[in-house]
PDB file of C-alpha atoms in Angstrom:
ATOM      1  CA  MET I   1       4.648   5.431  -3.747  1.00 41.00           C
ATOM      2  CA  GLY I   2       6.731   7.041  -1.090  1.00 40.00           C
ATOM      3  CA  ALA I   3       6.108   6.125   2.494  1.00 40.00           C
ATOM      4  CA  GLY I   4       6.800   7.958   5.692  1.00 40.00           C
ATOM      5  CA  CYS I   5       6.707   7.273   9.397  1.00 36.00           C
ATOM      6  CA  THR I   6       6.344   9.777  12.210  1.00 36.00           C
ATOM      7  CA  ALA I   7       7.007   9.508  15.924  1.00 38.00           C
ATOM      8  CA  ASP I   8       3.451  10.567  16.749  1.00 42.00           C
ATOM      9  CA  ALA I   9       1.808   7.738  14.803  1.00 42.00           C
ATOM     10  CA  PRO I  10      -0.237   5.443  17.085  1.00 46.00           C
ATOM     11  CA  PRO I  11       0.547   1.726  17.339  1.00 48.00           C
ATOM     12  CA  ALA I  12      -0.752  -0.465  14.511  1.00 46.00           C
ATOM     13  CA  GLU I  13      -3.564  -1.882  16.648  1.00 47.00           C
ATOM     14  CA  GLU I  14      -5.114   1.595  16.707  1.00 49.00           C
ATOM     15  CA  SER I  15      -5.481   1.539  12.904  1.00 53.00           C
ATOM     16  CA  ALA I  16      -9.071   2.081  11.871  1.00 64.00           C
ATOM     17  CA  THR I  17     -11.133   2.695   8.812  1.00 71.00           C
ATOM     18  CA  PRO I  18     -11.032   6.477   8.419  1.00 78.00           C
ATOM     19  CA  PRO I  19     -14.084   8.769   8.257  1.00 84.00           C
ATOM     20  CA  ASP I  20     -15.380   9.424   4.734  1.00 88.00           C
ATOM     21  CA  SER I  21     -13.717  12.866   4.483  1.00 89.00           C
ATOM     22  CA  GLN I  22     -10.330  11.442   5.465  1.00 91.00           C
ATOM     23  CA  ALA I  23     -10.723   8.497   3.081  1.00 91.00           C
ATOM     24  CA  ALA I  24     -11.620  10.905   0.259  1.00 93.00           C
ATOM     25  CA  ALA I  25      -8.492  12.980   0.950  1.00 93.00           C
ATOM     26  CA  VAL I  26      -6.281   9.869   0.892  1.00 94.00           C
ATOM     27  CA  LEU I  27      -7.878   8.614  -2.327  1.00 95.00           C
ATOM     28  CA  GLY I  28      -7.399  12.076  -3.842  1.00 94.00           C
ATOM     29  CA  VAL I  29      -3.638  11.716  -3.437  1.00 94.00           C
ATOM     30  CA  VAL I  30      -3.721   8.229  -4.958  1.00 94.00           C
ATOM     31  CA  GLN I  31      -5.749   9.523  -7.911  1.00 94.00           C
ATOM     32  CA  GLU I  32      -3.320  12.425  -8.414  1.00 95.00           C
ATOM     33  CA  PHE I  33      -0.490   9.861  -8.471  1.00 92.00           C
ATOM     34  CA  LEU I  34      -2.299   7.752 -11.102  1.00 94.00           C
ATOM     35  CA  ASP I  35      -3.298  10.822 -13.157  1.00 95.00           C
ATOM     36  CA  GLY I  36       0.317  12.060 -13.197  1.00 93.00           C
ATOM     37  CA  LEU I  37       1.455   8.614 -14.293  1.00 91.00           C
ATOM     38  CA  ALA I  38      -1.112   8.440 -17.118  1.00 93.00           C
ATOM     39  CA  ALA I  39      -0.383  12.005 -18.290  1.00 94.00           C
ATOM     40  CA  GLN I  40       3.383  11.412 -18.079  1.00 93.00           C
ATOM     41  CA  ASP I  41       3.494  14.562 -15.932  1.00 93.00           C
ATOM     42  CA  SER I  42       6.550  14.168 -13.715  1.00 90.00           C
ATOM     43  CA  ALA I  43       5.743  17.309 -11.665  1.00 92.00           C
ATOM     44  CA  ALA I  44       2.212  16.114 -10.814  1.00 92.00           C
ATOM     45  CA  PHE I  45       3.537  12.637 -10.084  1.00 90.00           C
ATOM     46  CA  ALA I  46       6.345  13.987  -7.868  1.00 91.00           C
ATOM     47  CA  ARG I  47       3.886  16.050  -5.768  1.00 92.00           C
ATOM     48  CA  THR I  48       2.478  12.777  -4.419  1.00 91.00           C
ATOM     49  CA  LEU I  49       5.838  11.318  -3.347  1.00 89.00           C
ATOM     50  CA  LEU I  50       8.331  11.872  -0.591  1.00 87.00           C
ATOM     51  CA  ALA I  51      11.592  12.619  -2.433  1.00 82.00           C
ATOM     52  CA  GLU I  52      13.508  10.598   0.156  1.00 86.00           C
ATOM     53  CA  GLY I  53      10.819   7.887   0.309  1.00 88.00           C
ATOM     54  CA  SER I  54      11.149   4.623  -1.530  1.00 90.00           C
ATOM     55  CA  ALA I  55       9.316   2.974  -4.390  1.00 85.00           C
ATOM     56  CA  HIS I  56       9.440  -0.718  -5.237  1.00 86.00           C
ATOM     57  CA  SER I  57       8.069  -2.627  -8.184  1.00 84.00           C
ATOM     58  CA  VAL I  58       8.305  -6.102  -9.646  1.00 86.00           C
ATOM     59  CA  GLU I  59       8.480  -6.428 -13.393  1.00 84.00           C
ATOM     60  CA  MET I  60       7.055  -9.711 -14.661  1.00 83.00           C
ATOM     61  CA  ARG I  61       7.827 -10.902 -18.178  1.00 83.00           C
ATOM     62  CA  PRO I  62       6.290 -13.775 -20.133  1.00 85.00           C
ATOM     63  CA  GLY I  63       8.431 -16.886 -20.042  1.00 84.00           C
ATOM     64  CA  ARG I  64      10.180 -15.928 -16.809  1.00 81.00           C
ATOM     65  CA  GLU I  65       9.313 -17.585 -13.545  1.00 81.00           C
ATOM     66  CA  ALA I  66      10.705 -14.819 -11.342  1.00 81.00           C
ATOM     67  CA  GLY I  67      10.170 -11.095 -11.614  1.00 85.00           C
ATOM     68  CA  ARG I  68      12.780  -8.369 -11.510  1.00 88.00           C
ATOM     69  CA  LEU I  69      12.636  -6.237  -8.359  1.00 91.00           C
ATOM     70  CA  ARG I  70      13.355  -2.528  -8.733  1.00 88.00           C
ATOM     71  CA  SER I  71      13.907  -0.211  -5.777  1.00 93.00           C
ATOM     72  CA  ARG I  72      14.419   3.551  -6.050  1.00 92.00           C
ATOM     73  CA  THR I  73      13.784   6.798  -4.218  1.00 92.00           C
ATOM     74  CA  GLY I  74      10.685   8.883  -4.880  1.00 88.00           C
ATOM     75  CA  ALA I  75      12.855  11.430  -6.726  1.00 89.00           C
ATOM     76  CA  GLN I  76      14.361   8.709  -8.926  1.00 90.00           C
ATOM     77  CA  ASP I  77      10.901   7.282  -9.637  1.00 88.00           C
ATOM     78  CA  ALA I  78       9.511  10.710 -10.599  1.00 88.00           C
ATOM     79  CA  ALA I  79      12.450  11.262 -12.967  1.00 89.00           C
ATOM     80  CA  THR I  80      11.309   8.261 -15.042  1.00 87.00           C
ATOM     81  CA  ILE I  81       7.909   9.837 -15.773  1.00 89.00           C
ATOM     82  CA  GLY I  82       7.655  11.738 -19.031  1.00 85.00           C
ATOM     83  CA  VAL I  83      10.503   9.955 -20.789  1.00 84.00           C
ATOM     84  CA  PRO I  84       9.692   8.643 -24.266  1.00 84.00           C
ATOM     85  CA  GLY I  85       7.517   5.571 -24.198  1.00 82.00           C
ATOM     86  CA  PRO I  86       3.918   4.565 -23.693  1.00 85.00           C
ATOM     87  CA  ALA I  87       1.953   6.092 -20.838  1.00 83.00           C
ATOM     88  CA  MET I  88       0.955   3.812 -17.987  1.00 86.00           C
ATOM     89  CA  VAL I  89      -2.771   3.940 -17.326  1.00 90.00           C
ATOM     90  CA  GLU I  90      -3.675   2.205 -14.078  1.00 90.00           C
ATOM     91  CA  ARG I  91      -7.114   2.178 -12.472  1.00 92.00           C
ATOM     92  CA  ILE I  92      -7.979   1.026  -8.959  1.00 94.00           C
ATOM     93  CA  ARG I  93     -11.218  -0.469  -7.686  1.00 94.00           C
ATOM     94  CA  ASP I  94     -12.665  -1.337  -4.281  1.00 94.00           C
ATOM     95  CA  PRO I  95      -9.937   0.408  -2.255  1.00 94.00           C
ATOM     96  CA  GLU I  96      -9.357  -0.417   1.401  1.00 94.00           C
ATOM     97  CA  ILE I  97      -7.909   2.485   3.385  1.00 94.00           C
ATOM     98  CA  ARG I  98      -6.217   2.459   6.767  1.00 93.00           C
ATOM     99  CA  VAL I  99      -4.925   5.535   8.557  1.00 91.00           C
ATOM    100  CA  MET I 100      -2.454   5.408  11.438  1.00 89.00           C
ATOM    101  CA  GLY I 101      -1.614   8.876  12.709  1.00 86.00           C
ATOM    102  CA  ARG I 102      -0.149  10.768   9.752  1.00 85.00           C
ATOM    103  CA  ALA I 103       0.436   7.651   7.626  1.00 88.00           C
ATOM    104  CA  ALA I 104      -2.135   6.068   5.326  1.00 91.00           C
ATOM    105  CA  VAL I 105      -2.192   2.817   3.390  1.00 91.00           C
ATOM    106  CA  VAL I 106      -4.410   2.107   0.400  1.00 93.00           C
ATOM    107  CA  TRP I 107      -4.801  -1.457  -0.839  1.00 92.00           C
ATOM    108  CA  ALA I 108      -6.699  -1.955  -4.068  1.00 92.00           C
ATOM    109  CA  PRO I 109      -6.734  -4.299  -7.021  1.00 91.00           C
ATOM    110  CA  TYR I 110      -5.783  -2.435 -10.164  1.00 83.00           C
ATOM    111  CA  ASP I 111      -5.513  -2.856 -13.908  1.00 83.00           C
TER     112      ASP I 111
END
């Protein structure tokens, strides 16, 4: 996902678990991202990214010890959605959410 940083974000030590309404809003964006991915809907997927943000992934393949790192902008990542191929269905569980000013981080195991 894209990431952003603003000058008015508080220092990291001020990070706290957000109130339920804020956590729900953050998770809503994550779910929209995953729904766009599963539906191969590049427009829905792109709405959740910063075009100038960055996305990183590691592709692991059987028989290889090391993975292949891919880095791209949010716009480049969105352009890959909807191309021929199988849809990616990813589900998260037990998310941990941290909010620091206008930036949020969600950590969750997924399958």
